[in-house]
GROMACS .gro file of N, CA, C and O in nm:
model
  456
    1UNK      N    1  -0.219  -1.935   0.540
    1UNK     CA    2  -0.275  -1.833   0.559
    1UNK      C    3  -0.259  -1.666   0.574
    1UNK      O    4  -0.160  -1.608   0.708
    2UNK      N    5  -0.224  -1.579   0.489
    2UNK     CA    6  -0.104  -1.407   0.505
    2UNK      C    7  -0.184  -1.361   0.518
    2UNK      O    8  -0.363  -1.338   0.493
    3UNK      N    9  -0.168  -1.249   0.613
    3UNK     CA   10  -0.222  -1.133   0.679
    3UNK      C   11  -0.165  -1.040   0.559
    3UNK      O   12  -0.025  -1.002   0.569
    4UNK      N   13  -0.238  -0.930   0.524
    4UNK     CA   14  -0.201  -0.828   0.403
    4UNK      C   15  -0.267  -0.690   0.503
    4UNK      O   16  -0.354  -0.692   0.463
    5UNK      N   17  -0.154  -0.580   0.491
    5UNK     CA   18  -0.174  -0.485   0.522
    5UNK      C   19  -0.174  -0.380   0.451
    5UNK      O   20  -0.017  -0.340   0.427
    6UNK      N   21  -0.251  -0.308   0.349
    6UNK     CA   22  -0.186  -0.202   0.247
    6UNK      C   23  -0.147  -0.045   0.346
    6UNK      O   24  -0.227  -0.033   0.428
    7UNK      N   25  -0.060   0.005   0.292
    7UNK     CA   26  -0.041   0.179   0.373
    7UNK      C   27  -0.004   0.284   0.227
    7UNK      O   28   0.038   0.201   0.128
    8UNK      N   29  -0.012   0.379   0.314
    8UNK     CA   30   0.129   0.477   0.165
    8UNK      C   31   0.013   0.531   0.070
    8UNK      O   32   0.060   0.647   0.014
    9UNK      N   33  -0.100   0.537   0.086
    9UNK     CA   34  -0.210   0.594   0.047
    9UNK      C   35  -0.228   0.755   0.050
    9UNK      O   36  -0.173   0.813   0.206
   10UNK      N   37  -0.314   0.889   0.005
   10UNK     CA   38  -0.302   0.946  -0.001
   10UNK      C   39  -0.311   1.048  -0.122
   10UNK      O   40  -0.376   1.004  -0.138
   11UNK      N   41  -0.382   1.179  -0.062
   11UNK     CA   42  -0.444   1.301  -0.181
   11UNK      C   43  -0.281   1.351  -0.212
   11UNK      O   44  -0.187   1.385  -0.172
   12UNK      N   45  -0.255   1.319  -0.412
   12UNK     CA   46  -0.156   1.385  -0.456
   12UNK      C   47  -0.230   1.478  -0.510
   12UNK      O   48  -0.314   1.446  -0.608
   13UNK      N   49  -0.090   1.544  -0.626
   13UNK     CA   50  -0.160   1.650  -0.727
   13UNK      C   51  -0.147   1.569  -0.865
   13UNK      O   52  -0.030   1.492  -0.864
   14UNK      N   53  -0.191   1.574  -0.952
   14UNK     CA   54  -0.145   1.517  -1.089
   14UNK      C   55  -0.021   1.485  -1.156
   14UNK      O   56   0.035   1.651  -1.103
   15UNK      N   57   0.032   1.409  -1.225
   15UNK     CA   58   0.184   1.449  -1.224
   15UNK      C   59   0.252   1.399  -1.098
   15UNK      O   60   0.385   1.388  -1.095
   16UNK      N   61   0.215   1.376  -0.934
   16UNK     CA   62   0.286   1.369  -0.810
   16UNK      C   63   0.324   1.221  -0.848
   16UNK      O   64   0.260   1.144  -0.912
   17UNK      N   65   0.398   1.175  -0.705
   17UNK     CA   66   0.426   1.018  -0.702
   17UNK      C   67   0.364   0.959  -0.609
   17UNK      O   68   0.377   1.077  -0.470
   18UNK      N   69   0.337   0.851  -0.556
   18UNK     CA   70   0.335   0.824  -0.435
   18UNK      C   71   0.333   0.667  -0.443
   18UNK      O   72   0.381   0.609  -0.515
   19UNK      N   73   0.418   0.617  -0.288
   19UNK     CA   74   0.465   0.455  -0.284
   19UNK      C   75   0.378   0.367  -0.198
   19UNK      O   76   0.341   0.435  -0.126
   20UNK      N   77   0.275   0.296  -0.260
   20UNK     CA   78   0.219   0.199  -0.170
   20UNK      C   79   0.286   0.105  -0.104
   20UNK      O   80   0.357   0.006  -0.169
   21UNK      N   81   0.288   0.094   0.021
   21UNK     CA   82   0.278  -0.051   0.072
   21UNK      C   83   0.216  -0.196   0.141
   21UNK      O   84   0.090  -0.144   0.172
   22UNK      N   85   0.255  -0.315   0.132
   22UNK     CA   86   0.169  -0.407   0.108
   22UNK      C   87   0.229  -0.490   0.220
   22UNK      O   88   0.340  -0.561   0.200
   23UNK      N   89   0.243  -0.452   0.327
   23UNK     CA   90   0.330  -0.580   0.479
   23UNK      C   91   0.205  -0.692   0.517
   23UNK      O   92   0.134  -0.718   0.511
   24UNK      N   93   0.291  -0.786   0.460
   24UNK     CA   94   0.268  -0.960   0.496
   24UNK      C   95   0.306  -0.995   0.668
   24UNK      O   96   0.424  -0.970   0.691
   25UNK      N   97   0.195  -1.087   0.680
   25UNK     CA   98   0.249  -1.141   0.771
   25UNK      C   99   0.195  -1.296   0.813
   25UNK      O  100   0.078  -1.334   0.674
   26UNK      N  101   0.216  -1.391   0.857
   26UNK     CA  102   0.184  -1.522   0.828
   26UNK      C  103   0.204  -1.589   0.679
   26UNK      O  104   0.224  -1.729   0.678
   27UNK      N  105   0.319  -1.519   0.601
   27UNK     CA  106   0.375  -1.581   0.480
   27UNK      C  107   0.475  -1.515   0.453
   27UNK      O  108   0.456  -1.435   0.427
   28UNK      N  109   0.559  -1.563   0.342
   28UNK     CA  110   0.701  -1.557   0.289
   28UNK      C  111   0.626  -1.454   0.218
   28UNK      O  112   0.597  -1.541   0.141
   29UNK      N  113   0.639  -1.330   0.131
   29UNK     CA  114   0.564  -1.257   0.045
   29UNK      C  115   0.681  -1.392  -0.107
   29UNK      O  116   0.618  -1.350  -0.196
   30UNK      N  117   0.795  -1.430  -0.045
   30UNK     CA  118   0.900  -1.479  -0.151
   30UNK      C  119   0.820  -1.626  -0.210
   30UNK      O  120   0.877  -1.668  -0.341
   31UNK      N  121   0.713  -1.690  -0.144
   31UNK     CA  122   0.675  -1.765  -0.154
   31UNK      C  123   0.556  -1.830  -0.277
   31UNK      O  124   0.494  -1.873  -0.327
   32UNK      N  125   0.488  -1.656  -0.284
   32UNK     CA  126   0.323  -1.681  -0.340
   32UNK      C  127   0.385  -1.522  -0.438
   32UNK      O  128   0.488  -1.458  -0.469
   33UNK      N  129   0.307  -1.534  -0.529
   33UNK     CA  130   0.244  -1.485  -0.645
   33UNK      C  131   0.155  -1.359  -0.544
   33UNK      O  132   0.090  -1.408  -0.542
   34UNK      N  133   0.171  -1.214  -0.607
   34UNK     CA  134   0.119  -1.110  -0.537
   34UNK      C  135   0.089  -1.046  -0.660
   34UNK      O  136   0.117  -1.035  -0.694
   35UNK      N  137  -0.006  -0.978  -0.617
   35UNK     CA  138  -0.060  -0.843  -0.736
   35UNK      C  139  -0.109  -0.739  -0.615
   35UNK      O  140  -0.208  -0.732  -0.531
   36UNK      N  141  -0.082  -0.645  -0.664
   36UNK     CA  142  -0.214  -0.491  -0.653
   36UNK      C  143  -0.310  -0.441  -0.750
   36UNK      O  144  -0.275  -0.472  -0.818
   37UNK      N  145  -0.407  -0.450  -0.676
   37UNK     CA  146  -0.529  -0.388  -0.752
   37UNK      C  147  -0.634  -0.297  -0.726
   37UNK      O  148  -0.545  -0.221  -0.628
   38UNK      N  149  -0.692  -0.250  -0.789
   38UNK     CA  150  -0.789  -0.122  -0.761
   38UNK      C  151  -0.925  -0.093  -0.810
   38UNK      O  152  -0.948  -0.182  -0.862
   39UNK      N  153  -0.997  -0.069  -0.691
   39UNK     CA  154  -1.160  -0.006  -0.717
   39UNK      C  155  -1.175   0.131  -0.743
   39UNK      O  156  -1.139   0.198  -0.594
   40UNK      N  157  -1.226   0.171  -0.800
   40UNK     CA  158  -1.254   0.354  -0.837
   40UNK      C  159  -1.410   0.338  -0.807
   40UNK      O  160  -1.477   0.194  -0.834
   41UNK      N  161  -1.447   0.413  -0.747
   41UNK     CA  162  -1.558   0.426  -0.707
   41UNK      C  163  -1.677   0.399  -0.859
   41UNK      O  164  -1.672   0.457  -0.968
   42UNK      N  165  -1.784   0.290  -0.866
   42UNK     CA  166  -1.866   0.246  -0.934
   42UNK      C  167  -1.820   0.202  -1.055
   42UNK      O  168  -1.877   0.133  -1.139
   43UNK      N  169  -1.659   0.101  -1.014
   43UNK     CA  170  -1.622   0.046  -1.100
   43UNK      C  171  -1.581  -0.091  -1.053
   43UNK      O  172  -1.566  -0.103  -0.935
   44UNK      N  173  -1.534  -0.206  -1.102
   44UNK     CA  174  -1.518  -0.319  -1.071
   44UNK      C  175  -1.365  -0.325  -1.028
   44UNK      O  176  -1.245  -0.198  -1.076
   45UNK      N  177  -1.341  -0.401  -0.918
   45UNK     CA  178  -1.201  -0.432  -0.874
   45UNK      C  179  -1.114  -0.438  -1.001
   45UNK      O  180  -1.136  -0.630  -1.041
   46UNK      N  181  -0.964  -0.420  -1.061
   46UNK     CA  182  -0.875  -0.477  -1.147
   46UNK      C  183  -0.741  -0.488  -1.053
   46UNK      O  184  -0.724  -0.371  -0.990
   47UNK      N  185  -0.737  -0.602  -1.182
   47UNK     CA  186  -0.556  -0.581  -1.117
   47UNK      C  187  -0.444  -0.469  -1.210
   47UNK      O  188  -0.454  -0.462  -1.337
   48UNK      N  189  -0.412  -0.395  -1.066
   48UNK     CA  190  -0.312  -0.312  -1.215
   48UNK      C  191  -0.141  -0.359  -1.228
   48UNK      O  192  -0.072  -0.328  -1.345
   49UNK      N  193  -0.094  -0.473  -1.116
   49UNK     CA  194   0.026  -0.480  -1.117
   49UNK      C  195   0.073  -0.640  -1.035
   49UNK      O  196  -0.003  -0.691  -0.955
   50UNK      N  197   0.134  -0.719  -1.105
   50UNK     CA  198   0.150  -0.838  -1.059
   50UNK      C  199   0.316  -0.857  -1.027
   50UNK      O  200   0.332  -0.818  -1.101
   51UNK      N  201   0.332  -0.950  -0.955
   51UNK     CA  202   0.496  -1.014  -0.944
   51UNK      C  203   0.477  -1.157  -0.879
   51UNK      O  204   0.406  -1.207  -0.752
   52UNK      N  205   0.531  -1.229  -0.949
   52UNK     CA  206   0.573  -1.362  -0.938
   52UNK      C  207   0.657  -1.375  -0.814
   52UNK      O  208   0.749  -1.310  -0.812
   53UNK      N  209   0.658  -1.455  -0.760
   53UNK     CA  210   0.811  -1.570  -0.657
   53UNK      C  211   0.917  -1.532  -0.738
   53UNK      O  212   1.027  -1.561  -0.681
   54UNK      N  213   0.953  -1.565  -0.892
   54UNK     CA  214   1.034  -1.582  -0.925
   54UNK      C  215   1.032  -1.419  -0.980
   54UNK      O  216   1.114  -1.430  -1.103
   55UNK      N  217   0.999  -1.329  -0.935
   55UNK     CA  218   0.968  -1.171  -0.990
   55UNK      C  219   1.018  -1.140  -1.124
   55UNK      O  220   1.058  -1.080  -1.183
   56UNK      N  221   0.877  -1.186  -1.202
   56UNK     CA  222   0.813  -1.215  -1.287
   56UNK      C  223   0.722  -1.070  -1.256
   56UNK      O  224   0.634  -1.131  -1.221
   57UNK      N  225   0.742  -0.979  -1.334
   57UNK     CA  226   0.614  -0.818  -1.323
   57UNK      C  227   0.490  -0.865  -1.455
   57UNK      O  228   0.549  -0.861  -1.607
   58UNK      N  229   0.405  -0.829  -1.439
   58UNK     CA  230   0.311  -0.748  -1.563
   58UNK      C  231   0.246  -0.661  -1.496
   58UNK      O  232   0.198  -0.619  -1.418
   59UNK      N  233   0.186  -0.591  -1.577
   59UNK     CA  234   0.105  -0.449  -1.565
   59UNK      C  235  -0.036  -0.435  -1.651
   59UNK      O  236  -0.025  -0.435  -1.761
   60UNK      N  237  -0.109  -0.386  -1.599
   60UNK     CA  238  -0.202  -0.352  -1.667
   60UNK      C  239  -0.170  -0.216  -1.772
   60UNK      O  240  -0.098  -0.137  -1.716
   61UNK      N  241  -0.210  -0.204  -1.893
   61UNK     CA  242  -0.234  -0.158  -1.995
   61UNK      C  243  -0.212   0.042  -1.963
   61UNK      O  244  -0.107   0.103  -2.006
   62UNK      N  245  -0.343   0.070  -1.870
   62UNK     CA  246  -0.275   0.182  -1.796
   62UNK      C  247  -0.190   0.213  -1.738
   62UNK      O  248  -0.219   0.370  -1.704
   63UNK      N  249  -0.126   0.156  -1.668
   63UNK     CA  250  -0.066   0.206  -1.585
   63UNK      C  251   0.095   0.169  -1.634
   63UNK      O  252   0.255   0.176  -1.540
   64UNK      N  253   0.152   0.090  -1.742
   64UNK     CA  254   0.247   0.105  -1.806
   64UNK      C  255   0.370   0.219  -1.788
   64UNK      O  256   0.263   0.290  -1.901
   65UNK      N  257   0.483   0.209  -1.747
   65UNK     CA  258   0.554   0.297  -1.718
   65UNK      C  259   0.594   0.433  -1.640
   65UNK      O  260   0.619   0.516  -1.656
   66UNK      N  261   0.427   0.386  -1.590
   66UNK     CA  262   0.416   0.470  -1.440
   66UNK      C  263   0.457   0.437  -1.322
   66UNK      O  264   0.474   0.447  -1.240
   67UNK      N  265   0.418   0.264  -1.311
   67UNK     CA  266   0.426   0.231  -1.170
   67UNK      C  267   0.512   0.146  -1.201
   67UNK      O  268   0.529   0.036  -1.284
   68UNK      N  269   0.554   0.049  -1.105
   68UNK     CA  270   0.627  -0.016  -1.061
   68UNK      C  271   0.614  -0.150  -0.933
   68UNK      O  272   0.599  -0.054  -0.839
   69UNK      N  273   0.587  -0.277  -0.971
   69UNK     CA  274   0.560  -0.336  -0.830
   69UNK      C  275   0.705  -0.416  -0.819
   69UNK      O  276   0.765  -0.417  -0.890
   70UNK      N  277   0.739  -0.413  -0.686
   70UNK     CA  278   0.829  -0.461  -0.605
   70UNK      C  279   0.793  -0.562  -0.490
   70UNK      O  280   0.760  -0.511  -0.476
   71UNK      N  281   0.903  -0.632  -0.461
   71UNK     CA  282   0.921  -0.659  -0.305
   71UNK      C  283   1.038  -0.652  -0.251
   71UNK      O  284   1.134  -0.697  -0.295
   72UNK      N  285   1.029  -0.685  -0.112
   72UNK     CA  286   1.124  -0.641  -0.021
   72UNK      C  287   1.115  -0.791   0.075
   72UNK      O  288   1.072  -0.800   0.139
   73UNK      N  289   1.174  -0.900   0.029
   73UNK     CA  290   1.167  -1.012   0.127
   73UNK      C  291   1.235  -1.041   0.209
   73UNK      O  292   1.154  -1.072   0.310
   74UNK      N  293   1.332  -0.975   0.278
   74UNK     CA  294   1.385  -0.925   0.418
   74UNK      C  295   1.283  -0.853   0.455
   74UNK      O  296   1.269  -0.905   0.603
   75UNK      N  297   1.202  -0.771   0.431
   75UNK     CA  298   1.090  -0.655   0.523
   75UNK      C  299   0.987  -0.762   0.480
   75UNK      O  300   0.848  -0.702   0.546
   76UNK      N  301   0.952  -0.873   0.430
   76UNK     CA  302   0.802  -0.954   0.381
   76UNK      C  303   0.737  -0.815   0.348
   76UNK      O  304   0.633  -0.822   0.370
   77UNK      N  305   0.770  -0.727   0.298
   77UNK     CA  306   0.657  -0.641   0.208
   77UNK      C  307   0.635  -0.625   0.059
   77UNK      O  308   0.788  -0.655  -0.013
   78UNK      N  309   0.533  -0.561   0.001
   78UNK     CA  310   0.543  -0.498  -0.164
   78UNK      C  311   0.522  -0.433  -0.177
   78UNK      O  312   0.469  -0.296  -0.061
   79UNK      N  313   0.599  -0.372  -0.226
   79UNK     CA  314   0.574  -0.233  -0.320
   79UNK      C  315   0.490  -0.188  -0.418
   79UNK      O  316   0.522  -0.256  -0.524
   80UNK      N  317   0.437  -0.105  -0.459
   80UNK     CA  318   0.360  -0.031  -0.548
   80UNK      C  319   0.445   0.130  -0.553
   80UNK      O  320   0.385   0.179  -0.481
   81UNK      N  321   0.528   0.148  -0.648
   81UNK     CA  322   0.583   0.297  -0.693
   81UNK      C  323   0.482   0.330  -0.791
   81UNK      O  324   0.461   0.287  -0.884
   82UNK      N  325   0.402   0.455  -0.767
   82UNK     CA  326   0.313   0.507  -0.856
   82UNK      C  327   0.383   0.662  -0.907
   82UNK      O  328   0.392   0.733  -0.803
   83UNK      N  329   0.459   0.691  -1.056
   83UNK     CA  330   0.467   0.805  -1.064
   83UNK      C  331   0.382   0.857  -1.191
   83UNK      O  332   0.300   0.759  -1.254
   84UNK      N  333   0.410   1.008  -1.185
   84UNK     CA  334   0.281   1.049  -1.286
   84UNK      C  335   0.164   1.064  -1.275
   84UNK      O  336   0.033   0.949  -1.349
   85UNK      N  337   0.123   1.036  -1.192
   85UNK     CA  338  -0.023   1.003  -1.138
   85UNK      C  339  -0.106   1.111  -1.242
   85UNK      O  340  -0.109   1.204  -1.190
   86UNK      N  341  -0.276   0.962  -1.223
   86UNK     CA  342  -0.373   1.069  -1.286
   86UNK      C  343  -0.457   1.121  -1.231
   86UNK      O  344  -0.527   0.989  -1.116
   87UNK      N  345  -0.599   1.139  -1.246
   87UNK     CA  346  -0.707   1.164  -1.188
   87UNK      C  347  -0.769   1.056  -1.244
   87UNK      O  348  -0.813   0.976  -1.099
   88UNK      N  349  -0.759   1.010  -1.305
   88UNK     CA  350  -0.794   0.804  -1.334
   88UNK      C  351  -0.738   0.718  -1.215
   88UNK      O  352  -0.806   0.600  -1.277
   89UNK      N  353  -0.641   0.699  -1.171
   89UNK     CA  354  -0.581   0.613  -1.080
   89UNK      C  355  -0.632   0.641  -0.941
   89UNK      O  356  -0.611   0.590  -0.878
   90UNK      N  357  -0.730   0.756  -0.910
   90UNK     CA  358  -0.787   0.724  -0.792
   90UNK      C  359  -0.869   0.622  -0.805
   90UNK      O  360  -0.973   0.615  -0.866
   91UNK      N  361  -0.831   0.583  -0.665
   91UNK     CA  362  -0.891   0.455  -0.623
   91UNK      C  363  -0.873   0.429  -0.516
   91UNK      O  364  -0.777   0.462  -0.451
   92UNK      N  365  -0.925   0.329  -0.420
   92UNK     CA  366  -0.857   0.230  -0.361
   92UNK      C  367  -0.783   0.077  -0.398
   92UNK      O  368  -0.836   0.011  -0.451
   93UNK      N  369  -0.675   0.111  -0.358
   93UNK     CA  370  -0.590   0.006  -0.359
   93UNK      C  371  -0.589  -0.086  -0.235
   93UNK      O  372  -0.546  -0.099  -0.131
   94UNK      N  373  -0.565  -0.216  -0.311
   94UNK     CA  374  -0.565  -0.355  -0.261
   94UNK      C  375  -0.449  -0.416  -0.288
   94UNK      O  376  -0.395  -0.476  -0.390
   95UNK      N  377  -0.378  -0.541  -0.214
   95UNK     CA  378  -0.269  -0.612  -0.226
   95UNK      C  379  -0.329  -0.733  -0.210
   95UNK      O  380  -0.408  -0.738  -0.116
   96UNK      N  381  -0.275  -0.870  -0.241
   96UNK     CA  382  -0.366  -0.966  -0.261
   96UNK      C  383  -0.280  -1.076  -0.307
   96UNK      O  384  -0.172  -1.035  -0.408
   97UNK      N  385  -0.281  -1.195  -0.290
   97UNK     CA  386  -0.230  -1.283  -0.375
   97UNK      C  387  -0.271  -1.256  -0.548
   97UNK      O  388  -0.393  -1.227  -0.550
   98UNK      N  389  -0.244  -1.344  -0.614
   98UNK     CA  390  -0.235  -1.339  -0.727
   98UNK      C  391  -0.194  -1.473  -0.816
   98UNK      O  392  -0.078  -1.522  -0.818
   99UNK      N  393  -0.263  -1.539  -0.891
   99UNK     CA  394  -0.422  -1.455  -0.972
   99UNK      C  395  -0.517  -1.477  -0.898
   99UNK      O  396  -0.659  -1.442  -0.915
  100UNK      N  397  -0.541  -1.598  -0.826
  100UNK     CA  398  -0.629  -1.603  -0.707
  100UNK      C  399  -0.599  -1.531  -0.535
  100UNK      O  400  -0.565  -1.602  -0.470
  101UNK      N  401  -0.680  -1.464  -0.543
  101UNK     CA  402  -0.714  -1.327  -0.399
  101UNK      C  403  -0.782  -1.427  -0.303
  101UNK      O  404  -0.853  -1.505  -0.341
  102UNK      N  405  -0.767  -1.413  -0.238
  102UNK     CA  406  -0.816  -1.445  -0.139
  102UNK      C  407  -0.890  -1.386  -0.030
  102UNK      O  408  -0.922  -1.290  -0.123
  103UNK      N  409  -0.869  -1.340   0.104
  103UNK     CA  410  -0.947  -1.236   0.164
  103UNK      C  411  -0.896  -1.107   0.169
  103UNK      O  412  -0.779  -1.073   0.146
  104UNK      N  413  -1.010  -0.952   0.134
  104UNK     CA  414  -0.934  -0.860   0.079
  104UNK      C  415  -0.961  -0.792   0.208
  104UNK      O  416  -1.016  -0.774   0.321
  105UNK      N  417  -0.815  -0.724   0.253
  105UNK     CA  418  -0.772  -0.608   0.314
  105UNK      C  419  -0.850  -0.463   0.312
  105UNK      O  420  -0.944  -0.449   0.241
  106UNK      N  421  -0.840  -0.382   0.401
  106UNK     CA  422  -0.931  -0.265   0.377
  106UNK      C  423  -0.829  -0.175   0.258
  106UNK      O  424  -0.913  -0.037   0.255
  107UNK      N  425  -0.742  -0.202   0.254
  107UNK     CA  426  -0.667  -0.120   0.148
  107UNK      C  427  -0.667   0.021   0.147
  107UNK      O  428  -0.690   0.063   0.312
  108UNK      N  429  -0.577   0.099   0.094
  108UNK     CA  430  -0.550   0.205   0.090
  108UNK      C  431  -0.594   0.279  -0.001
  108UNK      O  432  -0.562   0.304  -0.137
  109UNK      N  433  -0.602   0.409   0.060
  109UNK     CA  434  -0.755   0.538  -0.091
  109UNK      C  435  -0.617   0.600  -0.127
  109UNK      O  436  -0.557   0.692  -0.072
  110UNK      N  437  -0.620   0.640  -0.247
  110UNK     CA  438  -0.531   0.728  -0.363
  110UNK      C  439  -0.595   0.816  -0.418
  110UNK      O  440  -0.725   0.737  -0.533
  111UNK      N  441  -0.572   0.925  -0.381
  111UNK     CA  442  -0.633   1.064  -0.468
  111UNK      C  443  -0.568   1.132  -0.534
  111UNK      O  444  -0.438   1.228  -0.471
  112UNK      N  445  -0.630   1.141  -0.649
  112UNK     CA  446  -0.522   1.218  -0.764
  112UNK      C  447  -0.647   1.376  -0.810
  112UNK      O  448  -0.700   1.357  -0.845
  113UNK      N  449  -0.602   1.465  -0.740
  113UNK     CA  450  -0.681   1.563  -0.777
  113UNK      C  451  -0.623   1.697  -0.735
  113UNK      O  452  -0.493   1.682  -0.671
  114UNK      N  453  -0.643   1.844  -0.824
  114UNK     CA  454  -0.603   1.957  -0.741
  114UNK      C  455  -0.719   1.979  -0.716
  114UNK      O  456  -0.599   2.139  -0.671
   0.00000   0.00000   0.00000
């Protein structure tokens, strides 16, 4: 049973950057495939990016070239580096197992606005 806590969200200007962190406990992230998800108001929760235990990554078309998913096994933490942020990226961001998510945490809010 892995416990995941998201952090790093905030208010940023369009074109800005932000790095989200997902701290894990109860399980080593290197042993599981994980993903970043987001849910905007009135929208379904969608997968943004995923990373497998052998470091294969995938991205939603909407964030390709702008977002980078990674993990630091020593810190047992997963990251999402977000660059060239757009207002459309505004959402509550979650981390979880992928492709089959378990319990959802509180997420971290990302708001892109001028």
